[in-house]
XYZ file of C-alpha atoms in Angstrom:
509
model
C 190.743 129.263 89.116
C 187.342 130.720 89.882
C 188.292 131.816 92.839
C 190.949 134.053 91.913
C 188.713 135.727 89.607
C 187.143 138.765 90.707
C 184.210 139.927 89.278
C 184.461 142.139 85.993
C 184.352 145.628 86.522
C 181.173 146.462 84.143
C 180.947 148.644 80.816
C 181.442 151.660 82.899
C 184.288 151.361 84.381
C 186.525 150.463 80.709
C 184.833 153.280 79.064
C 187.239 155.403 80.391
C 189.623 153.867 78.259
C 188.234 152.293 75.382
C 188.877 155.510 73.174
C 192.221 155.240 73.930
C 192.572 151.591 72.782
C 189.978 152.217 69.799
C 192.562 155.038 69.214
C 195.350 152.758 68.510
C 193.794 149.896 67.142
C 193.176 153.037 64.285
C 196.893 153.964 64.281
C 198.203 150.201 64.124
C 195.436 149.616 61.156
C 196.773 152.097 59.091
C 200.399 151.855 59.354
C 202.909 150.106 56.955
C 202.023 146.554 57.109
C 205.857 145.539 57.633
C 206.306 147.684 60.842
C 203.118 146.298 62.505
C 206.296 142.988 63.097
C 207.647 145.676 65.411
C 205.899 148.286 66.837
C 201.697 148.563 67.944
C 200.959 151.940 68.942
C 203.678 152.114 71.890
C 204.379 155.128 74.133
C 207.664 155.359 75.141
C 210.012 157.315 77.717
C 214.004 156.995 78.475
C 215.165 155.329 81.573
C 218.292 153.217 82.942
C 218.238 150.106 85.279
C 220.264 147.631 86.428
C 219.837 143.750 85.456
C 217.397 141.835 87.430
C 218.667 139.528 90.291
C 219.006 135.802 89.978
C 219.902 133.593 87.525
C 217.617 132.240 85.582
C 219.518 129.891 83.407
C 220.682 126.713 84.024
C 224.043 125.929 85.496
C 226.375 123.083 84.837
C 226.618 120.560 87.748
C 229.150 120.734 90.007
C 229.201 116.963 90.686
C 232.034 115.630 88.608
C 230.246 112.063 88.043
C 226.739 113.956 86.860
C 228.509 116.399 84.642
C 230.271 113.654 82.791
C 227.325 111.707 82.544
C 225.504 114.835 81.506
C 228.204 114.862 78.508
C 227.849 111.643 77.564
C 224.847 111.884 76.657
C 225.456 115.537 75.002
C 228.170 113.306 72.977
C 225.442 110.839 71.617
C 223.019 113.001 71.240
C 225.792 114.966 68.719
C 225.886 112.191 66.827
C 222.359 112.781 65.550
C 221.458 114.699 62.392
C 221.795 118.480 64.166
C 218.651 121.134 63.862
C 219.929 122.741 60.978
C 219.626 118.867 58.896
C 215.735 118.513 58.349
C 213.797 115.425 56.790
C 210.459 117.288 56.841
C 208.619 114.846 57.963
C 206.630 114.200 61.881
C 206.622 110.342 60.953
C 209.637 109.437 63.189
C 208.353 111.507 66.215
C 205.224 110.180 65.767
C 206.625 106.849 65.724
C 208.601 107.813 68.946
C 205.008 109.306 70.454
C 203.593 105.811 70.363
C 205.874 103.376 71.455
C 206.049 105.733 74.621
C 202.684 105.282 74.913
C 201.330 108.887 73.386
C 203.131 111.213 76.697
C 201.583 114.413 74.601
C 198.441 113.557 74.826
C 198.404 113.269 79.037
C 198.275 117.197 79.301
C 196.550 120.013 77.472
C 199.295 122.426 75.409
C 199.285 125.586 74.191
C 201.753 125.499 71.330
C 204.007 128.809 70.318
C 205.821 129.380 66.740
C 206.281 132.480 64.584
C 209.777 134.275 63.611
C 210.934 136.276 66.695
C 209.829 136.767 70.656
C 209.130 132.834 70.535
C 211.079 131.956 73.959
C 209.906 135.145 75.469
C 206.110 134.810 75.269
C 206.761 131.375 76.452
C 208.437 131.799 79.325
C 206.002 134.637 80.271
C 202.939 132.131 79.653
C 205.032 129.727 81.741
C 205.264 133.119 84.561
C 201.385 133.078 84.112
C 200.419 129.787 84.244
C 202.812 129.009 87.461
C 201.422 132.108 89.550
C 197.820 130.278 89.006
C 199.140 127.879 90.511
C 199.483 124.941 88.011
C 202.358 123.155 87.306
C 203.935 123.462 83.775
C 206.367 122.041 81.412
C 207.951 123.763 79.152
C 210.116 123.082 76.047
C 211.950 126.165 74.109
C 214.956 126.517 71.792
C 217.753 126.919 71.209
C 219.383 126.881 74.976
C 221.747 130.021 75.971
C 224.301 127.549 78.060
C 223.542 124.513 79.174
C 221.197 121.964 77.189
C 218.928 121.381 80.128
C 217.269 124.482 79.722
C 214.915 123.225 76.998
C 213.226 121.332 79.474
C 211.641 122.954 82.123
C 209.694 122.244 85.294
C 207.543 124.983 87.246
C 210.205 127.632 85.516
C 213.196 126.077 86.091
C 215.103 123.830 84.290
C 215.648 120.182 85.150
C 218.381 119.202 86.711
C 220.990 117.381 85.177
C 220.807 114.152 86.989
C 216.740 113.990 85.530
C 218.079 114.958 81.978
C 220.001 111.834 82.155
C 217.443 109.852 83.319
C 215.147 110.540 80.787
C 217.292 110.323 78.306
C 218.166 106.492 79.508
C 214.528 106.173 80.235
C 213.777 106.674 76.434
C 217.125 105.235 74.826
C 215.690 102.026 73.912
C 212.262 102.946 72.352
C 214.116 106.164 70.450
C 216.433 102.818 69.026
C 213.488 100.999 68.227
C 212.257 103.624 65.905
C 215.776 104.457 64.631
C 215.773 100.697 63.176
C 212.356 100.746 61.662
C 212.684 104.371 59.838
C 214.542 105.254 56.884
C 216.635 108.037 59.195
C 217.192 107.963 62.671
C 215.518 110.251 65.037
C 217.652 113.643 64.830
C 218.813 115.884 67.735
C 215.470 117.910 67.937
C 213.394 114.903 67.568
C 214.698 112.748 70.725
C 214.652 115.880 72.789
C 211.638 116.646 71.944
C 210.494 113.478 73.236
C 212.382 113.448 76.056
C 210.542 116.915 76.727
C 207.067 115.211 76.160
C 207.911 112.134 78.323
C 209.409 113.954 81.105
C 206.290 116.315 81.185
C 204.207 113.910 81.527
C 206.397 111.888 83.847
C 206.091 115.233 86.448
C 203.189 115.383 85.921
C 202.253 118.518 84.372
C 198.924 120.548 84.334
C 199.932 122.387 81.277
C 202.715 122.529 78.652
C 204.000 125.424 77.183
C 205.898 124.479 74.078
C 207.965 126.489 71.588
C 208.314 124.493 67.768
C 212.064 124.489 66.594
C 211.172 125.557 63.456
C 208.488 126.372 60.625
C 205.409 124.585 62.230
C 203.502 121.927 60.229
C 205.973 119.630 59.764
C 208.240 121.117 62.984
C 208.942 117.461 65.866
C 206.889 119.156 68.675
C 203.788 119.062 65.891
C 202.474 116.002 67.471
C 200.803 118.227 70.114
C 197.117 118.996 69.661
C 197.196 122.538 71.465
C 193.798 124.295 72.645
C 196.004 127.210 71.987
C 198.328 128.221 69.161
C 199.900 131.746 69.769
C 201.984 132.809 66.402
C 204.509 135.590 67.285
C 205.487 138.120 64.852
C 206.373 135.965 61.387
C 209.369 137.819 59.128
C 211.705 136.747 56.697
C 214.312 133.946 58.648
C 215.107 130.198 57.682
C 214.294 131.669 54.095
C 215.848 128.433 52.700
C 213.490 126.331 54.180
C 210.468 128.146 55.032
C 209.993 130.156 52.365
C 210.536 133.457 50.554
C 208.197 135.788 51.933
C 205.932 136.195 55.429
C 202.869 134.390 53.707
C 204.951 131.740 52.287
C 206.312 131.072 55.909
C 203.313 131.739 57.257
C 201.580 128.405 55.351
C 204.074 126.336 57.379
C 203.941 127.996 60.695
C 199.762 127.969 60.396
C 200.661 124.022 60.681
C 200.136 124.254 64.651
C 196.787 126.009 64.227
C 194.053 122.847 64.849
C 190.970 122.103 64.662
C 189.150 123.981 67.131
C 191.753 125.603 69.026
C 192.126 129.780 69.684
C 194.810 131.260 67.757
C 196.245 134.463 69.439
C 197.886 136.382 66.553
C 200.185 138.782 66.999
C 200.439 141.331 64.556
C 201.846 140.054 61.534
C 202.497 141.594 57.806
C 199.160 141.173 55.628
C 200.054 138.354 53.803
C 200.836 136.612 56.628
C 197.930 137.567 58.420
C 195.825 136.453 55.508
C 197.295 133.166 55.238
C 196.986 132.159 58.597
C 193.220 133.796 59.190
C 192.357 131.167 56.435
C 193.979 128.733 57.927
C 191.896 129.300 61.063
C 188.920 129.585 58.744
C 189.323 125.776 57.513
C 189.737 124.329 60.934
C 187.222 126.187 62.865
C 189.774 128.101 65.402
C 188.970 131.051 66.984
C 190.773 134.042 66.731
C 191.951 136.794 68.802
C 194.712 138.893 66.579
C 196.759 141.819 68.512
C 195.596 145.563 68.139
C 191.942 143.948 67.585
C 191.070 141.562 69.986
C 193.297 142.448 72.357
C 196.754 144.369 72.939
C 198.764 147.063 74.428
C 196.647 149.958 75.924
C 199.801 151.755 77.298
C 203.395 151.710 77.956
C 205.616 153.893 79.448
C 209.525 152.940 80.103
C 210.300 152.838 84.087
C 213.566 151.992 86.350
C 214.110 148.676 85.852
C 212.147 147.436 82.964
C 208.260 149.434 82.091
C 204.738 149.794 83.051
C 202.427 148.269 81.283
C 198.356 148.769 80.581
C 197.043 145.583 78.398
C 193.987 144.962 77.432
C 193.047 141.084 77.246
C 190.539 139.284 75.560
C 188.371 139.197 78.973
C 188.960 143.003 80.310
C 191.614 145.675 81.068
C 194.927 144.754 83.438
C 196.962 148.111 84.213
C 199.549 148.603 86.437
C 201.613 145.462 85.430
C 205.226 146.190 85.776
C 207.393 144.199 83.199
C 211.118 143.877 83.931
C 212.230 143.312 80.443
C 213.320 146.324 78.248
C 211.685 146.893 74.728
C 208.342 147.737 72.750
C 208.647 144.097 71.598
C 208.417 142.742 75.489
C 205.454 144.663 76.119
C 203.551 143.172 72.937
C 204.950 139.796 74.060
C 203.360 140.247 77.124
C 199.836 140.739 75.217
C 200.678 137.860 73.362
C 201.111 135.462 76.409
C 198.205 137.722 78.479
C 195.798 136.479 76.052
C 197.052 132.760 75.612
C 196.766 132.199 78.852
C 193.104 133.769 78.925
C 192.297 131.235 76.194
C 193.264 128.373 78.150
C 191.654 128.948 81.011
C 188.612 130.422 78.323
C 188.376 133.677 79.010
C 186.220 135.271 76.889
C 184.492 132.010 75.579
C 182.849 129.856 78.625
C 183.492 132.949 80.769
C 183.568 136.589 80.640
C 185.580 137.346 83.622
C 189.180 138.638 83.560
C 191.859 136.754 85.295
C 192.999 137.862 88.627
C 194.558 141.131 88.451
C 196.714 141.015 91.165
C 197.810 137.011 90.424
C 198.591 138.476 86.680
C 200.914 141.929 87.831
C 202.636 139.394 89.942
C 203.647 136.655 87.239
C 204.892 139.717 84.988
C 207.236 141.052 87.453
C 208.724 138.049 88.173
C 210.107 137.403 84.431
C 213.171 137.545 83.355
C 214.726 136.551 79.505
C 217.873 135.391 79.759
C 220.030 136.532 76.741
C 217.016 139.077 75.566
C 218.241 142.428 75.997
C 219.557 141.090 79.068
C 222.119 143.542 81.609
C 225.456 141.472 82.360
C 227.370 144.363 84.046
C 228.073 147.606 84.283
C 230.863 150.166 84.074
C 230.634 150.470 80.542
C 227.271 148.691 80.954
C 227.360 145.527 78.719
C 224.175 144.420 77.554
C 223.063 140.543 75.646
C 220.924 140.142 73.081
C 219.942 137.201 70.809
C 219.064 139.221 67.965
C 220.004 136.862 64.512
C 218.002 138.405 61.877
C 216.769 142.028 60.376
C 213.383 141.929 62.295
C 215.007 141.074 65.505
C 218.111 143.785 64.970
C 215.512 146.131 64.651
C 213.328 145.912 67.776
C 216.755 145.555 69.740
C 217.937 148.170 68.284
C 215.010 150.358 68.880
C 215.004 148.953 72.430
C 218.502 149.911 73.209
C 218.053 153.525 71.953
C 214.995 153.883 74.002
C 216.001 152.203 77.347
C 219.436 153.695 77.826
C 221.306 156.647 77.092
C 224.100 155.479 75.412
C 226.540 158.174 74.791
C 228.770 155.757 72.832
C 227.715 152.079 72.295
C 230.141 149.361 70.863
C 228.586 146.114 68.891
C 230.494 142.696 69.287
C 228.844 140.382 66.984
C 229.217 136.597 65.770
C 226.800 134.922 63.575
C 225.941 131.659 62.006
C 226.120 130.871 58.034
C 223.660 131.264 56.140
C 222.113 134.298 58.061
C 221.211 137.411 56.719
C 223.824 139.036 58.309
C 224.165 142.177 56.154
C 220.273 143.086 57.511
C 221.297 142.902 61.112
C 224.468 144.735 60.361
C 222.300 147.777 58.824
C 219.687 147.398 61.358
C 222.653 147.979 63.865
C 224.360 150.822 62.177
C 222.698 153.267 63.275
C 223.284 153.013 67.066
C 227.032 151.793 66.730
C 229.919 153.871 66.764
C 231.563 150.818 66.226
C 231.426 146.864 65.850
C 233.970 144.501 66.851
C 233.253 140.901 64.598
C 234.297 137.669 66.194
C 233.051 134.213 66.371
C 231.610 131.905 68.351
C 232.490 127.844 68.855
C 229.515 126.718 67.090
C 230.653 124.728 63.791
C 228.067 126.960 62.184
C 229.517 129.672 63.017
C 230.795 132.061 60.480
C 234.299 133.530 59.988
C 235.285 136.595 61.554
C 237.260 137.632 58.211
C 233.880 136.624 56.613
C 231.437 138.574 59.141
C 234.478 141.740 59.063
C 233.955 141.501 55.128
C 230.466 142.349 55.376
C 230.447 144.672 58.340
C 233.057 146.859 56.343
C 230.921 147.330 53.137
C 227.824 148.511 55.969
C 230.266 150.272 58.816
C 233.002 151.278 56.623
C 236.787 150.242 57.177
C 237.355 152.681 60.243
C 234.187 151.344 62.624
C 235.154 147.953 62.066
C 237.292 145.579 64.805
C 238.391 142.118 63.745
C 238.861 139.816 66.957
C 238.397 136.002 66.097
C 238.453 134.961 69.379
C 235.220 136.146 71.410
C 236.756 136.613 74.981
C 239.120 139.476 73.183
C 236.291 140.650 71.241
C 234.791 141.481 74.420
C 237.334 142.981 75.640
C 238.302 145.176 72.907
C 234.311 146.226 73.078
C 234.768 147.070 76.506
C 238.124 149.105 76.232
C 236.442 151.101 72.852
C 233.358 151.658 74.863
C 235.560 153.295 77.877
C 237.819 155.543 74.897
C 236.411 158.657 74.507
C 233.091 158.306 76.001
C 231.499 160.067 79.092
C 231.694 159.262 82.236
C 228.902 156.090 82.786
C 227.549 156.760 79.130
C 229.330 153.654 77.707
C 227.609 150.545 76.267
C 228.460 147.350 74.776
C 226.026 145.186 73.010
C 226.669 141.757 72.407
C 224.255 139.610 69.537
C 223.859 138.127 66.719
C 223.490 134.569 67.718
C 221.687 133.031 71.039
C 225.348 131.111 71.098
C 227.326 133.933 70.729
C 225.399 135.921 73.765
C 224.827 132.528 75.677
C 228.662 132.432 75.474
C 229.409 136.213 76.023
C 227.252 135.100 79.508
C 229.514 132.522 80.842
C 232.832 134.658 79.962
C 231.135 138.073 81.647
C 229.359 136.307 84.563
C 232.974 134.626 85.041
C 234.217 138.197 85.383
């Protein structure tokens, strides 16, 4: 690592911009709480681009015999209690930790919750990490198409034919501790040990792992990580988690441990409270977002946007993010500072990472389903968005990345989402939504979606297509109707199923 440090450029040379960051940090301070989820003191311009090349998600195997082993073990894996049925409880995991013989304790971690931008700030950590040259694991959910994805290996994700071996390699311990344990290990919980046992298998250097949800008593909790980065917390899994951003935020602080460095990204001010504590009672250090560190500048370019961050160890400009949105860029301080925490940046050593090592990890990322491109001619863009906060920032990064002359929604959702909030947070920017569904047993009615969407759209903006492959293209021929030449859009979201399927049927032509 050392060696791919250069010196630090001295007080002089950042004075030239300090003013400017000192600037912000005095416009973030003193704006509405609630926005601080979703904007930092940005500067924006208007641009179009094209999506990035490669595919970064995992495909399904074209060997007949692995595929249908790869669904076998889909199959009994479905037979577990899915990740919306919660015991909250780490007992069983735990359980599963030691008879494997503790795998999550053979590498350090750096451990990632919060509401929104989760898999995004992990994957760029993972982009970070990787271009130091260390190997990584890491473990995110949900997966766009193919289950595989939640595991990955040095950024990609394993094949198919190592799924299944880990997941025979484990089967008998993960029955041992479903016959000793009041419930049996659920969905989340054996992949979550596959995840650690795999990673430590590779071996890793590092693991970068995202919880499923919540935090305290979330399966990957069994992780001790150096560093816990919390990503914006809003109001999501209400249900479960709680009422309000400090109520979720006592059971997202869970992953915050004794001694470790919290990067904080800004969060409302009873969340931020909650978790400052938090850090307070274990002795963590923190570095919080428009403080500590953050975004210096930002200004929207072909392709994606150039970024100036400041880190917790110095000033990187020039970094050139290929990801569209105000909420990418302050993911990208997120994961810049994490990653200066682990290698301890700013504690055991006051040098900045390699500036050149760090532009190149951030051009290389890509977010598959994240205000991802698909096609163009109407341009059809993906986006995960599945509740208000998220709506929002897509919404606002939509507006400000293309010019959209007309832009169709085609949304599905789950039940038991606040579906109404996305649906407002989307109204502005759609001429009109077509409703569908996905495949997911969770998923909720069109006629039940369509009921909502009229009382926000109104009965003349609103499509009803149950079946997702003619929502799309009823998106696709509305988008072309009356619009100007090339100034078309389609945005698909509400669910990372809905836009993980949308993917297949598009990339399918």
């Amino acid at each position: 690592m050392s060696e791919q440090q250069p010196e630090n450029n001295g007080p002089d040379d950042r004075d030239e911009t300090s003013d400017l960051f000192e600037r912000i940090v005095a416009e973030e301070s003193d704006r509405d709480p609630d926005l601080a989820v979703i904007e930092a003191g940005s500067r924006t311009l208007r641009a179009q681009a094209g999506p990035p090349q490669g595919d970064p998600v995992s495909a399904h195997p074209l060997d007949p015999e692995v595929a249908r082993a790869l669904q076998e073990v889909e199959q009994e894996l479905a037979t577990r209690w899915g990740e919306t049925k919660l015991e909250p409880s780490v007992t069983r995991i735990a359980a599963l930790m030691d008879v494997l013989g503790e795998p999550q304790r053979a590498y350090p971690s750096i451990h990632v919750t919060g509401t929104n931008g989760k898999t995004s700030t992990a994957r760029m950590i993972e982009a970070l990490l990787n271009a130091f040259e260390l190997r990584t694991g890491r473990y995110t959910s949900p997966h766009v198409q193919s289950v595989t994805e939640r595991i990955s290996l040095d950024g990609a994700p394993i094949s198919a034919e190592r799924f299944i071996e880990t997941y025979y390699d484990i089967k008998p311990y993960v029955e041992m501790v479903d016959a000793s344990e009041e419930f049996r290990l659920s969905f989340f919980e054996v992949l979550t040990g596959m995840a650690y046992a795999a990673f430590a298998d590779a071996p890793v250097d590092a693991a970068v792992v995202e919880v499923g949800m919540g935090g305290t008593w979330d399966a990957t909790n069994v992780i001790d990580g150096s560093v816990a980065v919390i990503t914006p917390i809003s109001l999501d899994h209400t249900d479960r988690l709680g009422a309000t951003p400090g109520e979720i935020a006592q059971e997202k602080g869970g992953v915050i441990k004794q001694d470790a460095t919290v990067i904080l990204a800004q969060q409302p001010v009873d969340a931020a409270q909650v978790l400052l504590k938090k850090a307070v009672e274990v002795d963590a250090t923190v570095a919080r977002e428009g403080m500590e560190f953050g975004v210096v500048a930002r200004e929207v370019a072909v392709g994606g946007q150039m970024l100036t961050l400041r880190g917790v160890g110095g000033e990187y400009d020039g970094i050139f993010l290929p990801l569209y949105g105000a909420h990418m860029a302050h993911n990208a301080a997120v994961a810049l500072a994490a990653v200066e925490a682990f290698f301890g940046v700013g504690a055991e050593q006051s040098r900045e990472l390699d500036l050149e090592t760090v532009r190149r990890a951030f051009a290389s990322m890509t977010s598959p389903g994240r205000m991802e491109v698909v096609r163009r001619s109407p341009t059809v863009v993906l986006d995960a968005a599945h509740n208000p906060a998220g709506a929002q920032v897509t919404a606002e990064a939509v507006t400000e990345a293309f010019g959209f002359s007309r832009l169709i929604g085609v949304m599905a959702a789950s039940e038991g989402k606040d579906v109404k909030g996305v649906l407002e947070a989307f109204e502005p920017i759609f001429a009109e939504v077509v409703v569908t569904e996905n495949s997911s047993h969770r998923a909720m009615s069109a006629d039940e979606l369509a009921a909502v969407a009229v009382e926000v759209f109104g009965p003349d903006r609103v499509q009803v297509e149950p079946r997702l492959d003619d929502a799309l293209e009823a998106a696709i021929t509305l988008a072309e109707e009356e619009a100007e030449y090339g100034g078309a859009g389609v945005l698909v979201t509400g669910s990372v199923i809905t836009v993980g399927e949308a993917r297949l049927l598009l990339k399918r032509g």
